[in-house]
Amino acid sequence: MAKRQILESELILNADGSIYHLHLKPEHLASLVFTVGDPDRVPLVSQYFDQIDFQIRKREFVTHTGWRNGQRVTVMSTGMGTDNIEIFMTELDALVNVDLETRQEKEEKTRLQIIRLGTSGSMQGSIPIGSLLASEIAIGMDSLMAYYPKLSGSQEIGKAVKEELGLGFSPYQANASQLLMSKLGSEFVKGVTLTCPGFYAPQGREIRLRPRFDQFIERLSSLKINGRELTNFEMETAGYYAMGELLGHDMLSLNAIVANRPLGTFDEKAEKTVDHLIRAALEVFVAKK
């Protein structure tokens, strides 16, 4: 059977042969990728590399690739939201699993390890600001997975959220890589992350517009599903986990808790907490041999 040819209009390349949005070629990418939302956080990660061999910026996508402790590593920014994650994951996967010259899928697949380093707000009073949290499970409150094949795992937490809020759509549920989770120590709290399609009303914040759902945080934080509870809010993790499952990559989201929503507090040392997260993640995944 002939291989499917991916049309030029479907997988767009720049004039220099790089992939459209990320502006990368396959040789620019390491198999271990750290991601951040804010482009300005990329150098906060790469400052801990032993050397940087490649740098590029295209839109909100900033990439630094180099070496740390003899291991090649990439750090990239994605911008905010699962819509950006869909672009990021699709193009990153194409860089390693599609022959960009023939525009055909490779028979032998490459499995990337992708680790998000992000900020997040706690939904539980017992998880204080300054904590580091690893998302074991993520619940997507956006519509991204309505456009992709059905996920294979349990959807029970997503269904509980739907029923509690009376939503007209089904939140999707996806899991972290157990391989990557197994490398973490006790410094990381393990939790269930709610990925929201916005920062204000979708996370229960009221500025001038009143959120549709009353007592949003209180209702969701009190849910108990087979001994699990929702632990934190952010805007990308479920998109990472769902796309990672479908494309065959190992995904992990690590969160610096910089706000505690039930207590109404914000981390005055948020920059130090983010730096703590970066250094802790590099120590786990790019340690000295």
mmCIF file of C-alpha atoms in Angstrom:
data_model
loop_
_atom_site.group_PDB
_atom_site.id
_atom_site.type_symbol
_atom_site.label_atom_id
_atom_site.label_comp_id
_atom_site.label_asym_id
_atom_site.label_seq_id
_atom_site.Cartn_x
_atom_site.Cartn_y
_atom_site.Cartn_z
ATOM 1 C CA MET A 1 0.000 0.000 0.000
ATOM 2 C CA ALA A 2 1.363 3.415 -0.964
ATOM 3 C CA LYS A 3 2.099 5.811 1.853
ATOM 4 C CA ARG A 4 -0.161 8.816 2.237
ATOM 5 C CA GLN A 5 1.323 12.029 0.924
ATOM 6 C CA ILE A 6 0.726 14.959 3.287
ATOM 7 C CA LEU A 7 -0.267 17.953 1.189
ATOM 8 C CA GLU A 8 1.651 21.231 1.286
ATOM 9 C CA SER A 9 -1.478 23.012 2.534
ATOM 10 C CA GLU A 10 -1.809 20.561 5.454
ATOM 11 C CA LEU A 11 1.770 20.570 6.733
ATOM 12 C CA ILE A 12 3.197 23.967 5.856
ATOM 13 C CA LEU A 13 6.945 24.526 5.644
ATOM 14 C CA ASN A 14 8.810 27.808 5.502
ATOM 15 C CA ALA A 15 11.086 28.697 2.576
ATOM 16 C CA ASP A 16 14.114 27.407 4.492
ATOM 17 C CA GLY A 17 12.473 24.003 5.065
ATOM 18 C CA SER A 18 11.578 24.640 8.699
ATOM 19 C CA ILE A 19 8.140 23.791 10.074
ATOM 20 C CA TYR A 20 5.660 26.653 9.830
ATOM 21 C CA HIS A 21 4.890 28.001 13.320
ATOM 22 C CA LEU A 22 7.839 26.712 15.345
ATOM 23 C CA HIS A 23 10.372 27.599 12.607
ATOM 24 C CA LEU A 24 12.414 24.495 13.492
ATOM 25 C CA LYS A 25 14.138 21.754 11.526
ATOM 26 C CA PRO A 26 14.524 18.228 12.937
ATOM 27 C CA GLU A 27 18.186 18.768 13.811
ATOM 28 C CA HIS A 28 17.261 21.683 16.086
ATOM 29 C CA LEU A 29 15.303 19.485 18.494
ATOM 30 C CA ALA A 30 16.522 17.279 21.353
ATOM 31 C CA SER A 31 14.539 14.214 22.432
ATOM 32 C CA LEU A 32 14.094 15.752 25.907
ATOM 33 C CA VAL A 33 12.066 18.959 25.730
ATOM 34 C CA PHE A 34 11.161 21.316 28.567
ATOM 35 C CA THR A 35 8.369 23.773 27.872
ATOM 36 C CA VAL A 36 7.258 27.048 29.432
ATOM 37 C CA GLY A 37 4.343 29.295 28.546
ATOM 38 C CA ASP A 38 6.068 32.671 28.764
ATOM 39 C CA PRO A 39 8.784 33.293 26.120
ATOM 40 C CA ASP A 40 10.744 35.269 28.714
ATOM 41 C CA ARG A 41 11.069 32.116 30.837
ATOM 42 C CA VAL A 42 13.071 30.249 28.182
ATOM 43 C CA PRO A 43 16.409 31.848 29.213
ATOM 44 C CA LEU A 44 15.495 31.211 32.865
ATOM 45 C CA VAL A 45 15.777 27.510 32.001
ATOM 46 C CA SER A 46 18.641 27.610 29.489
ATOM 47 C CA GLN A 47 20.823 29.622 31.881
ATOM 48 C CA TYR A 48 21.396 26.282 33.602
ATOM 49 C CA PHE A 49 22.607 24.573 30.397
ATOM 50 C CA ASP A 50 26.350 24.008 30.046
ATOM 51 C CA GLN A 51 26.154 25.398 26.520
ATOM 52 C CA ILE A 52 23.538 26.602 24.032
ATOM 53 C CA ASP A 53 24.017 25.576 20.393
ATOM 54 C CA PHE A 54 20.835 26.885 18.792
ATOM 55 C CA GLN A 55 18.393 29.739 19.433
ATOM 56 C CA ILE A 56 15.416 30.992 17.447
ATOM 57 C CA ARG A 57 12.244 33.005 18.019
ATOM 58 C CA LYS A 58 9.039 32.875 15.927
ATOM 59 C CA ARG A 59 5.917 34.504 17.348
ATOM 60 C CA GLU A 60 5.476 33.222 20.922
ATOM 61 C CA PHE A 61 7.585 30.143 20.166
ATOM 62 C CA VAL A 62 11.130 30.623 21.462
ATOM 63 C CA THR A 63 13.577 27.698 21.312
ATOM 64 C CA HIS A 64 16.973 27.129 22.933
ATOM 65 C CA THR A 65 18.763 23.804 22.381
ATOM 66 C CA GLY A 66 22.025 22.866 24.044
ATOM 67 C CA TRP A 67 23.699 20.552 26.514
ATOM 68 C CA ARG A 68 23.588 19.892 30.247
ATOM 69 C CA ASN A 69 25.608 17.188 31.977
ATOM 70 C CA GLY A 70 26.418 15.556 28.637
ATOM 71 C CA GLN A 71 22.763 15.328 27.584
ATOM 72 C CA ARG A 72 21.230 17.261 24.704
ATOM 73 C CA VAL A 73 18.157 19.188 25.825
ATOM 74 C CA THR A 74 15.688 21.700 24.384
ATOM 75 C CA VAL A 75 13.578 24.343 26.118
ATOM 76 C CA MET A 76 10.700 25.997 24.258
ATOM 77 C CA SER A 77 7.915 28.459 24.976
ATOM 78 C CA THR A 78 4.376 27.762 23.811
ATOM 79 C CA GLY A 79 2.284 30.759 24.796
ATOM 80 C CA MET A 80 -0.946 30.197 26.732
ATOM 81 C CA GLY A 81 -3.848 27.813 26.170
ATOM 82 C CA THR A 82 -4.523 24.413 24.641
ATOM 83 C CA ASP A 83 -5.002 25.925 21.166
ATOM 84 C CA ASN A 84 -1.297 26.767 21.176
ATOM 85 C CA ILE A 85 -0.490 23.333 22.601
ATOM 86 C CA GLU A 86 -2.295 21.680 19.681
ATOM 87 C CA ILE A 87 -0.073 23.562 17.221
ATOM 88 C CA PHE A 88 3.045 22.921 19.298
ATOM 89 C CA MET A 89 2.461 19.175 19.740
ATOM 90 C CA THR A 90 1.450 18.566 16.121
ATOM 91 C CA GLU A 91 4.504 20.335 14.701
ATOM 92 C CA LEU A 92 6.907 18.888 17.257
ATOM 93 C CA ASP A 93 5.669 15.395 16.402
ATOM 94 C CA ALA A 94 5.972 16.094 12.673
ATOM 95 C CA LEU A 95 9.609 17.116 13.135
ATOM 96 C CA VAL A 96 10.498 13.624 14.370
ATOM 97 C CA ASN A 97 7.853 11.356 12.832
ATOM 98 C CA VAL A 98 7.308 12.810 9.343
ATOM 99 C CA ASP A 99 9.926 12.958 6.596
ATOM 100 C CA LEU A 100 9.641 16.636 5.682
ATOM 101 C CA GLU A 101 11.204 16.075 2.248
ATOM 102 C CA THR A 102 8.926 13.251 1.087
ATOM 103 C CA ARG A 103 5.970 14.455 3.226
ATOM 104 C CA GLN A 104 5.319 10.898 4.382
ATOM 105 C CA GLU A 105 4.967 9.447 7.862
ATOM 106 C CA LYS A 106 8.038 7.553 9.038
ATOM 107 C CA GLU A 107 7.647 3.836 9.731
ATOM 108 C CA GLU A 108 9.880 3.967 12.817
ATOM 109 C CA LYS A 109 8.511 6.416 15.366
ATOM 110 C CA THR A 110 10.436 8.608 17.810
ATOM 111 C CA ARG A 111 8.981 9.030 21.291
ATOM 112 C CA LEU A 112 9.798 12.428 22.791
ATOM 113 C CA GLN A 113 9.877 13.249 26.489
ATOM 114 C CA ILE A 114 8.142 16.600 27.024
ATOM 115 C CA ILE A 115 7.998 18.251 30.447
ATOM 116 C CA ARG A 116 5.971 21.395 31.102
ATOM 117 C CA LEU A 117 7.309 23.835 33.705
ATOM 118 C CA GLY A 118 4.432 26.158 34.535
ATOM 119 C CA THR A 119 2.682 28.230 37.169
ATOM 120 C CA SER A 120 -0.619 27.272 38.725
ATOM 121 C CA GLY A 121 -3.141 28.135 41.406
ATOM 122 C CA SER A 122 -4.034 25.689 44.156
ATOM 123 C CA MET A 123 -7.690 24.678 44.588
ATOM 124 C CA GLN A 124 -7.062 23.211 48.044
ATOM 125 C CA GLY A 125 -6.231 25.195 51.164
ATOM 126 C CA SER A 126 -3.899 22.359 52.173
ATOM 127 C CA ILE A 127 -1.593 22.959 49.171
ATOM 128 C CA PRO A 128 0.240 26.196 50.046
ATOM 129 C CA ILE A 129 1.875 28.705 47.763
ATOM 130 C CA GLY A 130 5.478 27.770 47.090
ATOM 131 C CA SER A 131 4.601 24.088 46.586
ATOM 132 C CA LEU A 132 5.720 22.060 43.569
ATOM 133 C CA LEU A 133 2.959 19.888 42.088
ATOM 134 C CA ALA A 134 3.108 17.154 39.456
ATOM 135 C CA SER A 135 -0.102 16.590 37.510
ATOM 136 C CA GLU A 136 -0.894 12.854 37.569
ATOM 137 C CA ILE A 137 -4.203 13.468 35.793
ATOM 138 C CA ALA A 138 -5.532 16.460 33.871
ATOM 139 C CA ILE A 139 -9.130 17.411 33.126
ATOM 140 C CA GLY A 140 -9.660 19.528 30.005
ATOM 141 C CA MET A 141 -12.457 22.114 30.207
ATOM 142 C CA ASP A 142 -11.935 23.129 26.565
ATOM 143 C CA SER A 143 -13.263 21.669 23.311
ATOM 144 C CA LEU A 144 -9.953 20.527 21.748
ATOM 145 C CA MET A 145 -10.633 16.791 22.014
ATOM 146 C CA ALA A 146 -13.971 17.145 20.223
ATOM 147 C CA TYR A 147 -11.862 17.248 17.039
ATOM 148 C CA TYR A 148 -9.627 14.210 17.707
ATOM 149 C CA PRO A 149 -9.991 10.452 18.297
ATOM 150 C CA LYS A 150 -11.420 9.302 21.608
ATOM 151 C CA LEU A 151 -8.951 8.950 24.494
ATOM 152 C CA SER A 152 -8.457 5.451 25.895
ATOM 153 C CA GLY A 153 -8.388 6.025 29.662
ATOM 154 C CA SER A 154 -11.002 6.540 32.364
ATOM 155 C CA GLN A 155 -13.165 9.640 32.078
ATOM 156 C CA GLU A 156 -14.787 9.406 35.522
ATOM 157 C CA ILE A 157 -13.390 12.665 36.939
ATOM 158 C CA GLY A 158 -14.334 14.580 33.813
ATOM 159 C CA LYS A 159 -17.875 13.176 34.083
ATOM 160 C CA ALA A 160 -18.083 14.210 37.747
ATOM 161 C CA VAL A 161 -17.098 17.785 36.837
ATOM 162 C CA LYS A 162 -19.700 17.834 34.068
ATOM 163 C CA GLU A 163 -22.446 16.658 36.415
ATOM 164 C CA GLU A 164 -21.512 19.053 39.229
ATOM 165 C CA LEU A 165 -21.618 22.135 36.977
ATOM 166 C CA GLY A 166 -24.356 20.929 34.620
ATOM 167 C CA LEU A 167 -22.122 21.493 31.597
ATOM 168 C CA GLY A 168 -23.415 21.028 28.063
ATOM 169 C CA PHE A 169 -20.154 19.379 27.019
ATOM 170 C CA SER A 170 -17.929 16.631 28.410
ATOM 171 C CA PRO A 171 -14.553 17.609 29.887
ATOM 172 C CA TYR A 172 -11.850 15.174 28.797
ATOM 173 C CA GLN A 173 -9.436 13.330 31.077
ATOM 174 C CA ALA A 174 -5.853 12.319 30.281
ATOM 175 C CA ASN A 175 -2.862 11.041 32.233
ATOM 176 C CA ALA A 176 0.805 11.845 32.738
ATOM 177 C CA SER A 177 3.527 9.455 31.626
ATOM 178 C CA GLN A 178 4.100 6.931 34.387
ATOM 179 C CA LEU A 179 7.720 6.648 33.260
ATOM 180 C CA LEU A 180 8.318 10.335 33.940
ATOM 181 C CA MET A 181 6.183 10.404 37.098
ATOM 182 C CA SER A 182 8.211 7.525 38.553
ATOM 183 C CA LYS A 183 11.376 9.643 38.522
ATOM 184 C CA LEU A 184 9.978 12.291 40.871
ATOM 185 C CA GLY A 185 10.770 12.425 44.583
ATOM 186 C CA SER A 186 8.726 13.509 47.575
ATOM 187 C CA GLU A 187 9.406 17.184 46.860
ATOM 188 C CA PHE A 188 6.540 17.090 44.365
ATOM 189 C CA VAL A 189 2.915 16.900 45.488
ATOM 190 C CA LYS A 190 0.915 14.705 43.096
ATOM 191 C CA GLY A 191 -2.445 16.003 41.968
ATOM 192 C CA VAL A 192 -5.365 16.253 39.564
ATOM 193 C CA THR A 193 -5.175 19.393 37.440
ATOM 194 C CA LEU A 194 -8.090 21.299 35.923
ATOM 195 C CA THR A 195 -7.096 22.836 32.575
ATOM 196 C CA CYS A 196 -9.273 25.863 31.846
ATOM 197 C CA PRO A 197 -9.865 27.757 28.555
ATOM 198 C CA GLY A 198 -9.209 31.136 30.173
ATOM 199 C CA PHE A 199 -7.734 32.860 33.213
ATOM 200 C CA TYR A 200 -10.672 34.794 34.653
ATOM 201 C CA ALA A 201 -14.246 33.421 34.633
ATOM 202 C CA PRO A 202 -13.126 29.924 33.525
ATOM 203 C CA GLN A 203 -11.098 29.804 36.758
ATOM 204 C CA GLY A 204 -13.808 31.403 38.895
ATOM 205 C CA ARG A 205 -12.371 34.941 38.960
ATOM 206 C CA GLU A 206 -14.701 37.942 38.975
ATOM 207 C CA ILE A 207 -13.424 41.354 37.844
ATOM 208 C CA ARG A 208 -16.278 43.257 36.130
ATOM 209 C CA LEU A 209 -18.042 40.236 34.674
ATOM 210 C CA ARG A 210 -19.640 37.739 37.041
ATOM 211 C CA PRO A 211 -18.790 34.087 36.263
ATOM 212 C CA ARG A 212 -21.745 31.975 35.198
ATOM 213 C CA PHE A 213 -21.137 29.351 37.878
ATOM 214 C CA ASP A 214 -21.691 30.325 41.513
ATOM 215 C CA GLN A 215 -19.181 29.022 44.083
ATOM 216 C CA PHE A 216 -17.144 27.549 41.239
ATOM 217 C CA ILE A 217 -13.997 26.827 43.264
ATOM 218 C CA GLU A 218 -15.868 25.628 46.349
ATOM 219 C CA ARG A 219 -17.986 23.188 44.368
ATOM 220 C CA LEU A 220 -15.122 21.723 42.354
ATOM 221 C CA SER A 221 -12.594 21.588 45.192
ATOM 222 C CA SER A 222 -15.051 19.618 47.335
ATOM 223 C CA LEU A 223 -15.556 16.869 44.735
ATOM 224 C CA LYS A 224 -14.218 13.449 45.739
ATOM 225 C CA ILE A 225 -13.990 10.785 43.027
ATOM 226 C CA ASN A 226 -12.619 7.424 44.187
ATOM 227 C CA GLY A 227 -10.467 9.164 46.779
ATOM 228 C CA ARG A 228 -9.168 11.837 44.402
ATOM 229 C CA GLU A 229 -9.794 15.579 44.447
ATOM 230 C CA LEU A 230 -9.044 18.419 42.063
ATOM 231 C CA THR A 231 -5.859 20.137 43.222
ATOM 232 C CA ASN A 232 -5.028 23.050 40.898
ATOM 233 C CA PHE A 233 -5.966 25.242 37.921
ATOM 234 C CA GLU A 234 -3.921 26.109 34.827
ATOM 235 C CA MET A 235 -4.388 26.399 31.051
ATOM 236 C CA GLU A 236 -2.337 23.779 29.124
ATOM 237 C CA THR A 237 -1.806 20.431 30.857
ATOM 238 C CA ALA A 238 -4.828 18.466 29.595
ATOM 239 C CA GLY A 239 -4.004 19.467 26.017
ATOM 240 C CA TYR A 240 -0.439 18.206 26.482
ATOM 241 C CA TYR A 241 -1.563 14.901 27.976
ATOM 242 C CA ALA A 242 -4.289 14.221 25.412
ATOM 243 C CA MET A 243 -2.136 15.066 22.392
ATOM 244 C CA GLY A 244 0.762 13.146 23.916
ATOM 245 C CA GLU A 245 -1.370 10.021 24.297
ATOM 246 C CA LEU A 246 -2.668 10.202 20.732
ATOM 247 C CA LEU A 247 0.736 10.950 19.177
ATOM 248 C CA GLY A 248 2.777 8.579 21.353
ATOM 249 C CA HIS A 249 4.975 10.863 23.479
ATOM 250 C CA ASP A 250 5.805 10.860 27.202
ATOM 251 C CA MET A 251 4.273 13.915 28.876
ATOM 252 C CA LEU A 252 4.590 15.458 32.317
ATOM 253 C CA SER A 253 3.343 18.774 33.711
ATOM 254 C CA LEU A 254 5.133 20.259 36.718
ATOM 255 C CA ASN A 255 3.548 23.241 38.442
ATOM 256 C CA ALA A 256 4.879 26.004 40.664
ATOM 257 C CA ILE A 257 1.956 26.862 42.952
ATOM 258 C CA VAL A 258 1.951 30.660 43.084
ATOM 259 C CA ALA A 259 -1.643 31.238 44.243
ATOM 260 C CA ASN A 260 -3.960 29.587 46.743
ATOM 261 C CA ARG A 261 -7.491 30.284 45.568
ATOM 262 C CA PRO A 262 -9.452 29.152 48.667
ATOM 263 C CA LEU A 263 -7.234 31.307 50.903
ATOM 264 C CA GLY A 264 -7.020 34.195 48.425
ATOM 265 C CA THR A 265 -3.219 34.420 48.665
ATOM 266 C CA PHE A 266 -0.512 34.997 46.030
ATOM 267 C CA ASP A 267 3.172 34.120 46.241
ATOM 268 C CA GLU A 268 5.205 37.315 46.743
ATOM 269 C CA LYS A 269 8.280 35.253 45.863
ATOM 270 C CA ALA A 270 6.775 33.727 42.719
ATOM 271 C CA GLU A 271 9.950 34.232 40.674
ATOM 272 C CA LYS A 272 11.942 32.281 43.256
ATOM 273 C CA THR A 273 9.310 29.541 43.298
ATOM 274 C CA VAL A 274 9.516 29.247 39.496
ATOM 275 C CA ASP A 275 13.315 29.088 39.689
ATOM 276 C CA HIS A 276 13.010 26.390 42.365
ATOM 277 C CA LEU A 277 10.770 24.393 40.002
ATOM 278 C CA ILE A 278 13.220 24.777 37.102
ATOM 279 C CA ARG A 279 16.218 23.673 39.149
ATOM 280 C CA ALA A 280 14.317 20.763 40.715
ATOM 281 C CA ALA A 281 13.170 19.502 37.298
ATOM 282 C CA LEU A 282 16.640 19.758 35.766
ATOM 283 C CA GLU A 283 18.086 17.917 38.759
ATOM 284 C CA VAL A 284 15.628 15.051 38.222
ATOM 285 C CA PHE A 285 15.722 14.738 34.448
ATOM 286 C CA VAL A 286 19.163 16.044 33.460
ATOM 287 C CA ALA A 287 21.204 15.077 36.501
ATOM 288 C CA LYS A 288 24.938 14.476 36.579
ATOM 289 C CA LYS A 289 25.827 10.902 35.712
#
